[in-house]
Amino acid sequence: MDPEQLDEFVMGYLKKKGFNGAAKQLQEALHNNNNNNGTGSSSSFNSTDYHNDPELTKLIRSFSQSENDPTRYRNGYSNLRSWAYNSLDLYKHELLRVMYPVFIHCYMDLVGKGHTQEARAFFNSFRKDHEMIHLRDLQKLEGVLVPSHLEEMEFARSLRQSKVNIKICQYSYDLLLQYLHRTESTLMLGIINEHINFQVYSGQPNSSSDDIDAVTIVGSFQETADHVNQKEIQWGLLEDSLEDRLEKTGSLLTDSEKGQGESKDGDVDDSNKKRSTEIGKQGSSLKKLKKDKAGNATAKVARQETSTVSPAPRVKSELALPVMSTDVEESILEDLRNRVQLSSVAMPSVSFYTFVNTHNGLNCASISHDGSLVAGGFSDSSIKVWDMAKIGQAGSGTLQGESDTNDQVAGPNGRRNYTLLLGHSGPVYSATFSPPGDFLLSSSADTTIRLWSTQLNANLVCYKGHNYPVWDVQFSPFGHYFASCSHDRTARIWSMDRVQPLRIMAGHLSDVDCVQWHPNCNYIATGSSDKTVRLWDVQTGECVRIFIGHRSMVLSLAMSPDGRYMASGDEDGTIMMWDLSTARCITPLMGHNSCVWSLSYSGEGSLLASGSADCTVKLWDVTSSTKLTKAEEKNGNSNRLRSLRTFPTKSTPVHALRFSRRNLLFAAGALSKPTS
Amino acid sequence: MSIVPKETIEVIAQSIGITNLSPEAALMLAPDVEYRVREIMQEAIKCMRHSKRTTLTASDVDGALNLRNLEPIYGFASGGPIRFRKAIGHRDLFYTDDREVDFKDVIEAPLPKAPLDTDIVCHWLAIEGVQPAIPENAPLEVIRAPAENQIYQQKDGPLIDIRLPVKHVLSKELQLYFQKIAELTMSKSNPSLFKEALVSLASDSGLHPLVPYFTNFVADEVSRGLNDFLLLSNLMHVVRSLLQNPHIHIEPYLHQLMPSVVTCLVSRKLGNRFADNHWELRDFTANLVALICKRFGNTYITLQSRLTKTLVNALLDPKKALTQHYGAIQGLAALGHNVVRLLVLPNLEPYLSLLEPELDAEKQKNQMKSYEAWRVYGALLRAAGLCIHDRLKIFPYLPSPSPSFLNKGKGKIISTEPNKRKLSVDSSSAMQVDKPMGDDNPPQNSVQPSSSGQASDGNAPESRNAKEKEGSKGRAITMKAILDQVWKNDLDSGRLLVKLHQLYGDRILPFIPSTEMSLFL
């Protein structure tokens, strides 16, 4: 190579990279050099040295000649790819994991340099490799075509700025480096150095299946997640909860129970009658509840036994909790006393509320804690509340007809048998009843949250604070406080008596789609379109846990009653069970094949119910899974959570689920006529 | 590059009044348009999810535009999905089907029915984990599919109990039908009516619900009525009719049916009277077994192997009665020539030597026993003969003496039969393979039992056999030479033939196809 040409290249390279100072210096040096050469000095061993080194020349040439050549990416990547696919089976999956970050960064480099056409061709020819795991990311990236998009798009930006952590065993790492050096693929080496952070470990490669990192690519995320997840959380239940009180009074009662048997039975019968009207189907439910009652005595004994085995730790509430009126407390205690003990062999009964004639307008459904009130939020901004107790009193005629409803007994609003709540000015995306059922909160696309009184059938307060549609709102387990989440990527904590939010939880990288309270009220969990679930401390507003593992947006959340576990359901139909303290996924629950809209734990936490867009309600055995995990922690990656039952509906996607305090499962959904 | 072609940008630009858009500008805009469209769709999908839907609607797109603070697109807010039509002559051009409506029509049209108001209906999706069979719930077929999944899952988790709401309802008519058939089968008093019943069983299309009951019935009655020949025969006819019925899916019940059928084939004793023609029943059953194997052998690969194993075991066990041997031979023979060649012929020689003392009337005083032995001998001969016939048939015709001879090949055999019959009492008519088995038995019955001088009759073939053995030795050499010459590539079957000839003498000859026979004789 002609030395002058070479100098020119080096100069051009330096200028292009913006090393102006260095370029200037080089120029001066060259100038001097020439002068020196002219004077015949021999001080320029430096320059001759690099001119004669063939390795260096080659390297410099490769830098200069094809800096702008887009085919280099394609060739480099396809070589690396074919090498990785032909590598040893044992290490292949680890090496293949490197391919995805290299792929997307090659693509973004190409886009960034303005080779739109080549970028698209490159993307299309290799996207098949990654579609299985990263389909949704690819769909997002596919649209990036112009350098400015890289700046604009959150996802792309975070990818560019962060490094991906890849765990890789020593030997795979060596293999990879060897390959890169041998083939002198500096481009690939550059990308790998720039964007991948290898965590090399000694020993045999891990099995590919249980590696979460393979799914989420946003690297900085993983670090912060690891960091955040170190924090301590108190997942225990509240001191002096009603359950506790029940245990105490229960143990006192057991002695005197026999004596009081008569009167108690009377009470129970009364409550049964009340309930039966609430449910709305007198005959069958009465029978059913009689059965419940029969099971109660044994259930109570069983509960006492189990409760002594593993009591959840108790914590103090960090919020000032509202005082519960004695009436409410009494009724809750009564419910708890009459709770049916559920397990994998004792299945719950499921009462299904089907919305008919919704004309595709039902956006959300909510069921009050006792199942007597059902609210539907509609896309025409209206909220409709049905009082099932009244309908039950009116007779069971409504059960038959989809058409003759207007002839039914006139409700408070003329001929309708529901309460119409008007106030929002956009589709209503969520509704939630306060625990006693006296208030209803609704959130809407008009960015507001409204509080309604179910007794007055009137709007009480309008909470404005979010800037974008409010996707979800949830009352705390004790009422008064509520949490909301929105398209503006925040979740907020409110109290009923303030129109301003008390806390704003910011941190999610995309919409916050769902929110759920921890049973001890000290934490809230949020699920987001960034495919993570986060746990926030309500008092400090800090993020205390990040759960990574979902492959698509998280749509539903549920907390186990003992506060130890959380379940989250996503768009693909996967449900994940998380251990809150370790932020680890216990096991994914596969079974649904469409969005999981709703999740609910049974009262004592032994069963998990899930409702999905695939028109089924599924019951999962949770206790076996958690027990088995401990035993199988070392050897097992088998699917430990068992699907116990599947209840298909005729053609009703299940929008909402709730276990009542007595462990009757209520489900709701809108009948969707199959398109013929 | 972009999936939005430049032309689209130009068309859109024209449609909003920009006429001087340069191609370069269009080219630059195209990728951005694609990106924006994708962005809007991403938001629209979010809106769709939060509306708890799985179909994207125009309102979702409007919602997404709202999220981006853009003006929604008006005019698409209809409830249903928008119907796009292909523009004729263009592959990728679509337009919304927007009909022109006359105002007059709209005004004069009767008011549409008011849409029904939203309501809630309540039902039990499940009661203590079991779905009640009520109209509100999904029909039973839908339930059954997940139920199977549960059974599958049960294998790894032993704790689940399954309570299925499956109730089997049998209509009154079917119950009556079943009773009637059962009565007819048991009573044996009305053969003509029974025949009609069999026809009905073989053709009626609505009998499927009864199949489990019939299989149960057959199994029960066979195990109970082994002494009742007529009943057994009737039962086998019922089985045959059920098999014949094209509307019945009998496969799942085969495992229940097979033992009773095989019992009727190889049981030591069928019927208790001397007059009972249990040979016929065995023959019939053998055909039945073959029919089953032929029909279900493909689906149950082990079926035939298991069956042949049972039969061969029965045949090779010298302790078993001759009747059982007979049944086994007939069963094997019915299963096809390959089975015979592979399983019976190798054992032929030792077996015949075992049988010889029984055949010899002087040694075997018990006439009944001797008769049975002859039956077995006949069955073996027939099986072997048919096998070799089949074997020879597959070879190409040799240069035969004359074409005319070839043409009347079949007729020739028949014409030779009467001559042979005096030699071989056995079923020579079985040359016509298609002929049902029952037909070739009567001659046997008529010939052998009727011949009072069984001793002489038994003696004669024996002595002739011995004589011929000597004579045939010389002949066998020449024959072998011929065979070697003719079937060079299949010495095996040549040897087989020779061996058979040694064992059976001339009695095997009727089974050799006429053209080949002409070479022998």
PDB file of N, CA, C and O in Angstrom, chain B residues 57-113:
ATOM      1  N   THR B  57     -61.111  -2.082  16.035  1.00  0.00           N
ATOM      2  CA  THR B  57     -62.189  -1.354  15.373  1.00  0.00           C
ATOM      3  C   THR B  57     -61.713   0.051  15.036  1.00  0.00           C
ATOM      4  O   THR B  57     -60.659   0.494  15.478  1.00  0.00           O
ATOM      5  N   ALA B  58     -62.558   0.713  14.261  1.00  0.00           N
ATOM      6  CA  ALA B  58     -62.216   2.085  13.872  1.00  0.00           C
ATOM      7  C   ALA B  58     -62.124   2.979  15.100  1.00  0.00           C
ATOM      8  O   ALA B  58     -61.314   3.901  15.148  1.00  0.00           O
ATOM      9  N   SER B  59     -62.934   2.693  16.109  1.00  0.00           N
ATOM     10  CA  SER B  59     -62.911   3.554  17.289  1.00  0.00           C
ATOM     11  C   SER B  59     -61.583   3.432  18.034  1.00  0.00           C
ATOM     12  O   SER B  59     -61.123   4.376  18.676  1.00  0.00           O
ATOM     13  N   ASP B  60     -60.961   2.253  17.949  1.00  0.00           N
ATOM     14  CA  ASP B  60     -59.645   2.102  18.575  1.00  0.00           C
ATOM     15  C   ASP B  60     -58.628   3.009  17.897  1.00  0.00           C
ATOM     16  O   ASP B  60     -57.782   3.623  18.560  1.00  0.00           O
ATOM     17  N   VAL B  61     -58.718   3.067  16.591  1.00  0.00           N
ATOM     18  CA  VAL B  61     -57.787   3.928  15.856  1.00  0.00           C
ATOM     19  C   VAL B  61     -58.042   5.381  16.233  1.00  0.00           C
ATOM     20  O   VAL B  61     -57.105   6.163  16.440  1.00  0.00           O
ATOM     21  N   ASP B  62     -59.309   5.742  16.356  1.00  0.00           N
ATOM     22  CA  ASP B  62     -59.632   7.095  16.795  1.00  0.00           C
ATOM     23  C   ASP B  62     -59.054   7.366  18.176  1.00  0.00           C
ATOM     24  O   ASP B  62     -58.499   8.444  18.436  1.00  0.00           O
ATOM     25  N   GLY B  63     -59.186   6.375  19.040  1.00  0.00           N
ATOM     26  CA  GLY B  63     -58.632   6.516  20.394  1.00  0.00           C
ATOM     27  C   GLY B  63     -57.127   6.736  20.331  1.00  0.00           C
ATOM     28  O   GLY B  63     -56.574   7.580  21.048  1.00  0.00           O
ATOM     29  N   ALA B  64     -56.461   5.977  19.470  1.00  0.00           N
ATOM     30  CA  ALA B  64     -55.010   6.113  19.334  1.00  0.00           C
ATOM     31  C   ALA B  64     -54.637   7.494  18.821  1.00  0.00           C
ATOM     32  O   ALA B  64     -53.691   8.118  19.297  1.00  0.00           O
ATOM     33  N   LEU B  65     -55.419   7.982  17.865  1.00  0.00           N
ATOM     34  CA  LEU B  65     -55.141   9.324  17.345  1.00  0.00           C
ATOM     35  C   LEU B  65     -55.326  10.359  18.444  1.00  0.00           C
ATOM     36  O   LEU B  65     -54.565  11.324  18.558  1.00  0.00           O
ATOM     37  N   ASN B  66     -56.342  10.137  19.279  1.00  0.00           N
ATOM     38  CA  ASN B  66     -56.569  11.025  20.406  1.00  0.00           C
ATOM     39  C   ASN B  66     -55.368  11.038  21.337  1.00  0.00           C
ATOM     40  O   ASN B  66     -54.973  12.084  21.838  1.00  0.00           O
ATOM     41  N   LEU B  67     -54.819   9.848  21.582  1.00  0.00           N
ATOM     42  CA  LEU B  67     -53.665   9.749  22.468  1.00  0.00           C
ATOM     43  C   LEU B  67     -52.491  10.565  21.943  1.00  0.00           C
ATOM     44  O   LEU B  67     -51.693  11.080  22.705  1.00  0.00           O
ATOM     45  N   ARG B  68     -52.396  10.657  20.644  1.00  0.00           N
ATOM     46  CA  ARG B  68     -51.297  11.411  20.046  1.00  0.00           C
ATOM     47  C   ARG B  68     -51.698  12.856  19.769  1.00  0.00           C
ATOM     48  O   ARG B  68     -51.012  13.555  19.041  1.00  0.00           O
ATOM     49  N   ASN B  69     -52.835  13.255  20.327  1.00  0.00           N
ATOM     50  CA  ASN B  69     -53.360  14.610  20.129  1.00  0.00           C
ATOM     51  C   ASN B  69     -53.585  14.926  18.659  1.00  0.00           C
ATOM     52  O   ASN B  69     -53.255  15.991  18.171  1.00  0.00           O
ATOM     53  N   LEU B  70     -54.099  13.966  17.956  1.00  0.00           N
ATOM     54  CA  LEU B  70     -54.404  14.178  16.546  1.00  0.00           C
ATOM     55  C   LEU B  70     -55.906  14.145  16.358  1.00  0.00           C
ATOM     56  O   LEU B  70     -56.645  13.550  17.159  1.00  0.00           O
ATOM     57  N   GLU B  71     -56.317  14.773  15.311  1.00  0.00           N
ATOM     58  CA  GLU B  71     -57.737  14.760  14.984  1.00  0.00           C
ATOM     59  C   GLU B  71     -58.138  13.346  14.584  1.00  0.00           C
ATOM     60  O   GLU B  71     -57.465  12.729  13.758  1.00  0.00           O
ATOM     61  N   PRO B  72     -59.189  12.819  15.163  1.00  0.00           N
ATOM     62  CA  PRO B  72     -59.623  11.495  14.696  1.00  0.00           C
ATOM     63  C   PRO B  72     -60.147  11.551  13.270  1.00  0.00           C
ATOM     64  O   PRO B  72     -60.472  12.631  12.768  1.00  0.00           O
ATOM     65  N   ILE B  73     -60.178  10.398  12.644  1.00  0.00           N
ATOM     66  CA  ILE B  73     -60.716  10.335  11.282  1.00  0.00           C
ATOM     67  C   ILE B  73     -62.214  10.140  11.398  1.00  0.00           C
ATOM     68  O   ILE B  73     -62.670   9.164  12.000  1.00  0.00           O
ATOM     69  N   TYR B  74     -62.957  11.057  10.863  1.00  0.00           N
ATOM     70  CA  TYR B  74     -64.406  10.982  11.028  1.00  0.00           C
ATOM     71  C   TYR B  74     -65.024  10.101   9.966  1.00  0.00           C
ATOM     72  O   TYR B  74     -64.462   9.892   8.903  1.00  0.00           O
ATOM     73  N   GLY B  75     -66.157   9.592  10.304  1.00  0.00           N
ATOM     74  CA  GLY B  75     -66.932   8.897   9.292  1.00  0.00           C
ATOM     75  C   GLY B  75     -66.783   7.394   9.302  1.00  0.00           C
ATOM     76  O   GLY B  75     -67.332   6.703   8.469  1.00  0.00           O
ATOM     77  N   PHE B  76     -66.050   6.889  10.252  1.00  0.00           N
ATOM     78  CA  PHE B  76     -65.890   5.424  10.295  1.00  0.00           C
ATOM     79  C   PHE B  76     -66.435   4.833  11.578  1.00  0.00           C
ATOM     80  O   PHE B  76     -66.092   3.738  11.954  1.00  0.00           O
ATOM     81  N   ALA B  77     -67.255   5.608  12.281  1.00  0.00           N
ATOM     82  CA  ALA B  77     -67.648   5.192  13.618  1.00  0.00           C
ATOM     83  C   ALA B  77     -68.811   4.207  13.613  1.00  0.00           C
ATOM     84  O   ALA B  77     -69.573   4.148  14.545  1.00  0.00           O
ATOM     85  N   SER B  78     -68.931   3.442  12.554  1.00  0.00           N
ATOM     86  CA  SER B  78     -70.001   2.448  12.572  1.00  0.00           C
ATOM     87  C   SER B  78     -69.591   1.297  13.474  1.00  0.00           C
ATOM     88  O   SER B  78     -68.406   1.088  13.749  1.00  0.00           O
ATOM     89  N   GLY B  79     -70.591   0.582  13.928  1.00  0.00           N
ATOM     90  CA  GLY B  79     -70.285  -0.479  14.887  1.00  0.00           C
ATOM     91  C   GLY B  79     -69.522  -1.634  14.290  1.00  0.00           C
ATOM     92  O   GLY B  79     -68.559  -2.116  14.870  1.00  0.00           O
ATOM     93  N   GLY B  80     -69.947  -2.011  13.111  1.00  0.00           N
ATOM     94  CA  GLY B  80     -69.366  -3.237  12.564  1.00  0.00           C
ATOM     95  C   GLY B  80     -68.025  -3.011  11.924  1.00  0.00           C
ATOM     96  O   GLY B  80     -67.574  -1.872  11.778  1.00  0.00           O
ATOM     97  N   PRO B  81     -67.366  -4.069  11.566  1.00  0.00           N
ATOM     98  CA  PRO B  81     -66.092  -3.921  10.869  1.00  0.00           C
ATOM     99  C   PRO B  81     -66.310  -3.368   9.463  1.00  0.00           C
ATOM    100  O   PRO B  81     -67.357  -3.579   8.859  1.00  0.00           O
ATOM    101  N   ILE B  82     -65.325  -2.657   8.990  1.00  0.00           N
ATOM    102  CA  ILE B  82     -65.450  -2.047   7.668  1.00  0.00           C
ATOM    103  C   ILE B  82     -65.141  -3.093   6.605  1.00  0.00           C
ATOM    104  O   ILE B  82     -64.177  -3.849   6.712  1.00  0.00           O
ATOM    105  N   ARG B  83     -66.011  -3.130   5.614  1.00  0.00           N
ATOM    106  CA  ARG B  83     -65.797  -4.105   4.541  1.00  0.00           C
ATOM    107  C   ARG B  83     -64.972  -3.457   3.424  1.00  0.00           C
ATOM    108  O   ARG B  83     -65.386  -2.464   2.839  1.00  0.00           O
ATOM    109  N   PHE B  84     -63.850  -4.048   3.180  1.00  0.00           N
ATOM    110  CA  PHE B  84     -63.011  -3.540   2.091  1.00  0.00           C
ATOM    111  C   PHE B  84     -63.235  -4.391   0.860  1.00  0.00           C
ATOM    112  O   PHE B  84     -63.468  -5.588   0.948  1.00  0.00           O
ATOM    113  N   ARG B  85     -63.131  -3.711  -0.265  1.00  0.00           N
ATOM    114  CA  ARG B  85     -63.269  -4.451  -1.528  1.00  0.00           C
ATOM    115  C   ARG B  85     -62.026  -4.249  -2.361  1.00  0.00           C
ATOM    116  O   ARG B  85     -61.398  -3.191  -2.308  1.00  0.00           O
ATOM    117  N   LYS B  86     -61.738  -5.236  -3.132  1.00  0.00           N
ATOM    118  CA  LYS B  86     -60.595  -5.127  -4.034  1.00  0.00           C
ATOM    119  C   LYS B  86     -60.991  -4.320  -5.245  1.00  0.00           C
ATOM    120  O   LYS B  86     -62.076  -4.504  -5.794  1.00  0.00           O
ATOM    121  N   ALA B  87     -60.104  -3.426  -5.628  1.00  0.00           N
ATOM    122  CA  ALA B  87     -60.348  -2.700  -6.859  1.00  0.00           C
ATOM    123  C   ALA B  87     -60.064  -3.637  -8.028  1.00  0.00           C
ATOM    124  O   ALA B  87     -59.043  -4.321  -8.026  1.00  0.00           O
ATOM    125  N   ILE B  88     -60.967  -3.661  -8.960  1.00  0.00           N
ATOM    126  CA  ILE B  88     -60.801  -4.601 -10.075  1.00  0.00           C
ATOM    127  C   ILE B  88     -59.578  -4.205 -10.890  1.00  0.00           C
ATOM    128  O   ILE B  88     -59.378  -3.034 -11.213  1.00  0.00           O
ATOM    129  N   GLY B  89     -58.764  -5.179 -11.189  1.00  0.00           N
ATOM    130  CA  GLY B  89     -57.591  -4.900 -12.012  1.00  0.00           C
ATOM    131  C   GLY B  89     -56.361  -4.545 -11.208  1.00  0.00           C
ATOM    132  O   GLY B  89     -55.276  -4.487 -11.734  1.00  0.00           O
ATOM    133  N   HIS B  90     -56.544  -4.302  -9.902  1.00  0.00           N
ATOM    134  CA  HIS B  90     -55.369  -4.006  -9.079  1.00  0.00           C
ATOM    135  C   HIS B  90     -55.271  -5.055  -7.987  1.00  0.00           C
ATOM    136  O   HIS B  90     -56.272  -5.431  -7.390  1.00  0.00           O
ATOM    137  N   ARG B  91     -54.084  -5.459  -7.741  1.00  0.00           N
ATOM    138  CA  ARG B  91     -53.920  -6.529  -6.787  1.00  0.00           C
ATOM    139  C   ARG B  91     -53.997  -6.005  -5.353  1.00  0.00           C
ATOM    140  O   ARG B  91     -54.597  -6.601  -4.484  1.00  0.00           O
ATOM    141  N   ASP B  92     -53.363  -4.880  -5.098  1.00  0.00           N
ATOM    142  CA  ASP B  92     -53.203  -4.424  -3.722  1.00  0.00           C
ATOM    143  C   ASP B  92     -54.001  -3.172  -3.426  1.00  0.00           C
ATOM    144  O   ASP B  92     -53.714  -2.457  -2.474  1.00  0.00           O
ATOM    145  N   LEU B  93     -54.971  -2.871  -4.253  1.00  0.00           N
ATOM    146  CA  LEU B  93     -55.729  -1.640  -4.037  1.00  0.00           C
ATOM    147  C   LEU B  93     -57.105  -1.993  -3.486  1.00  0.00           C
ATOM    148  O   LEU B  93     -57.832  -2.795  -4.056  1.00  0.00           O
ATOM    149  N   PHE B  94     -57.449  -1.395  -2.358  1.00  0.00           N
ATOM    150  CA  PHE B  94     -58.726  -1.688  -1.728  1.00  0.00           C
ATOM    151  C   PHE B  94     -59.508  -0.401  -1.532  1.00  0.00           C
ATOM    152  O   PHE B  94     -58.940   0.683  -1.453  1.00  0.00           O
ATOM    153  N   TYR B  95     -60.786  -0.539  -1.471  1.00  0.00           N
ATOM    154  CA  TYR B  95     -61.599   0.639  -1.139  1.00  0.00           C
ATOM    155  C   TYR B  95     -62.753   0.169  -0.264  1.00  0.00           C
ATOM    156  O   TYR B  95     -63.124  -1.010  -0.284  1.00  0.00           O
ATOM    157  N   THR B  96     -63.290   1.078   0.520  1.00  0.00           N
ATOM    158  CA  THR B  96     -64.411   0.691   1.374  1.00  0.00           C
ATOM    159  C   THR B  96     -65.678   0.705   0.539  1.00  0.00           C
ATOM    160  O   THR B  96     -65.873   1.582  -0.307  1.00  0.00           O
ATOM    161  N   ASP B  97     -66.464  -0.257   0.821  1.00  0.00           N
ATOM    162  CA  ASP B  97     -67.690  -0.407   0.052  1.00  0.00           C
ATOM    163  C   ASP B  97     -68.707   0.597   0.593  1.00  0.00           C
ATOM    164  O   ASP B  97     -69.380   0.355   1.588  1.00  0.00           O
ATOM    165  N   ASP B  98     -68.798   1.736  -0.053  1.00  0.00           N
ATOM    166  CA  ASP B  98     -69.649   2.819   0.437  1.00  0.00           C
ATOM    167  C   ASP B  98     -70.786   3.021  -0.557  1.00  0.00           C
ATOM    168  O   ASP B  98     -70.612   3.667  -1.582  1.00  0.00           O
ATOM    169  N   ARG B  99     -71.907   2.454  -0.224  1.00  0.00           N
ATOM    170  CA  ARG B  99     -73.001   2.517  -1.181  1.00  0.00           C
ATOM    171  C   ARG B  99     -73.645   3.906  -1.166  1.00  0.00           C
ATOM    172  O   ARG B  99     -73.726   4.553  -0.128  1.00  0.00           O
ATOM    173  N   GLU B 100     -74.121   4.299  -2.294  1.00  0.00           N
ATOM    174  CA  GLU B 100     -74.897   5.540  -2.332  1.00  0.00           C
ATOM    175  C   GLU B 100     -76.305   5.233  -1.894  1.00  0.00           C
ATOM    176  O   GLU B 100     -76.916   4.268  -2.351  1.00  0.00           O
ATOM    177  N   VAL B 101     -76.798   6.041  -0.979  1.00  0.00           N
ATOM    178  CA  VAL B 101     -78.143   5.794  -0.479  1.00  0.00           C
ATOM    179  C   VAL B 101     -79.019   6.969  -0.859  1.00  0.00           C
ATOM    180  O   VAL B 101     -78.642   8.132  -0.684  1.00  0.00           O
ATOM    181  N   ASP B 102     -80.151   6.621  -1.363  1.00  0.00           N
ATOM    182  CA  ASP B 102     -81.097   7.666  -1.747  1.00  0.00           C
ATOM    183  C   ASP B 102     -81.775   8.199  -0.494  1.00  0.00           C
ATOM    184  O   ASP B 102     -82.235   7.431   0.347  1.00  0.00           O
ATOM    185  N   PHE B 103     -81.830   9.516  -0.383  1.00  0.00           N
ATOM    186  CA  PHE B 103     -82.462  10.112   0.787  1.00  0.00           C
ATOM    187  C   PHE B 103     -83.902   9.643   0.944  1.00  0.00           C
ATOM    188  O   PHE B 103     -84.363   9.381   2.045  1.00  0.00           O
ATOM    189  N   LYS B 104     -84.541   9.546  -0.200  1.00  0.00           N
ATOM    190  CA  LYS B 104     -85.955   9.173  -0.167  1.00  0.00           C
ATOM    191  C   LYS B 104     -86.120   7.808   0.507  1.00  0.00           C
ATOM    192  O   LYS B 104     -87.000   7.612   1.348  1.00  0.00           O
ATOM    193  N   ASP B 105     -85.215   6.909   0.146  1.00  0.00           N
ATOM    194  CA  ASP B 105     -85.307   5.564   0.719  1.00  0.00           C
ATOM    195  C   ASP B 105     -85.138   5.623   2.228  1.00  0.00           C
ATOM    196  O   ASP B 105     -85.860   4.966   2.977  1.00  0.00           O
ATOM    197  N   VAL B 106     -84.195   6.454   2.638  1.00  0.00           N
ATOM    198  CA  VAL B 106     -83.926   6.519   4.066  1.00  0.00           C
ATOM    199  C   VAL B 106     -85.139   7.075   4.805  1.00  0.00           C
ATOM    200  O   VAL B 106     -85.562   6.560   5.835  1.00  0.00           O
ATOM    201  N   ILE B 107     -85.706   8.125   4.231  1.00  0.00           N
ATOM    202  CA  ILE B 107     -86.816   8.786   4.921  1.00  0.00           C
ATOM    203  C   ILE B 107     -88.046   7.899   4.932  1.00  0.00           C
ATOM    204  O   ILE B 107     -88.762   7.795   5.928  1.00  0.00           O
ATOM    205  N   GLU B 108     -88.255   7.227   3.833  1.00  0.00           N
ATOM    206  CA  GLU B 108     -89.490   6.452   3.744  1.00  0.00           C
ATOM    207  C   GLU B 108     -89.380   5.090   4.408  1.00  0.00           C
ATOM    208  O   GLU B 108     -90.385   4.430   4.636  1.00  0.00           O
ATOM    209  N   ALA B 109     -88.159   4.695   4.688  1.00  0.00           N
ATOM    210  CA  ALA B 109     -88.006   3.370   5.287  1.00  0.00           C
ATOM    211  C   ALA B 109     -88.669   3.342   6.660  1.00  0.00           C
ATOM    212  O   ALA B 109     -88.678   4.348   7.370  1.00  0.00           O
ATOM    213  N   PRO B 110     -89.257   2.225   7.011  1.00  0.00           N
ATOM    214  CA  PRO B 110     -89.856   2.135   8.349  1.00  0.00           C
ATOM    215  C   PRO B 110     -88.758   2.246   9.394  1.00  0.00           C
ATOM    216  O   PRO B 110     -87.601   1.888   9.149  1.00  0.00           O
ATOM    217  N   LEU B 111     -89.140   2.732  10.555  1.00  0.00           N
ATOM    218  CA  LEU B 111     -88.154   2.872  11.629  1.00  0.00           C
ATOM    219  C   LEU B 111     -87.587   1.507  11.981  1.00  0.00           C
ATOM    220  O   LEU B 111     -88.333   0.527  12.068  1.00  0.00           O
ATOM    221  N   PRO B 112     -86.315   1.439  12.134  1.00  0.00           N
ATOM    222  CA  PRO B 112     -85.751   0.147  12.539  1.00  0.00           C
ATOM    223  C   PRO B 112     -86.150  -0.182  13.972  1.00  0.00           C
ATOM    224  O   PRO B 112     -86.530   0.715  14.744  1.00  0.00           O
ATOM    225  N   LYS B 113     -86.078  -1.402  14.279  1.00  0.00           N
ATOM    226  CA  LYS B 113     -86.427  -1.811  15.646  1.00  0.00           C
ATOM    227  C   LYS B 113     -85.416  -1.206  16.612  1.00  0.00           C
ATOM    228  O   LYS B 113     -84.219  -1.167  16.318  1.00  0.00           O
TER     229      LYS B 113
END
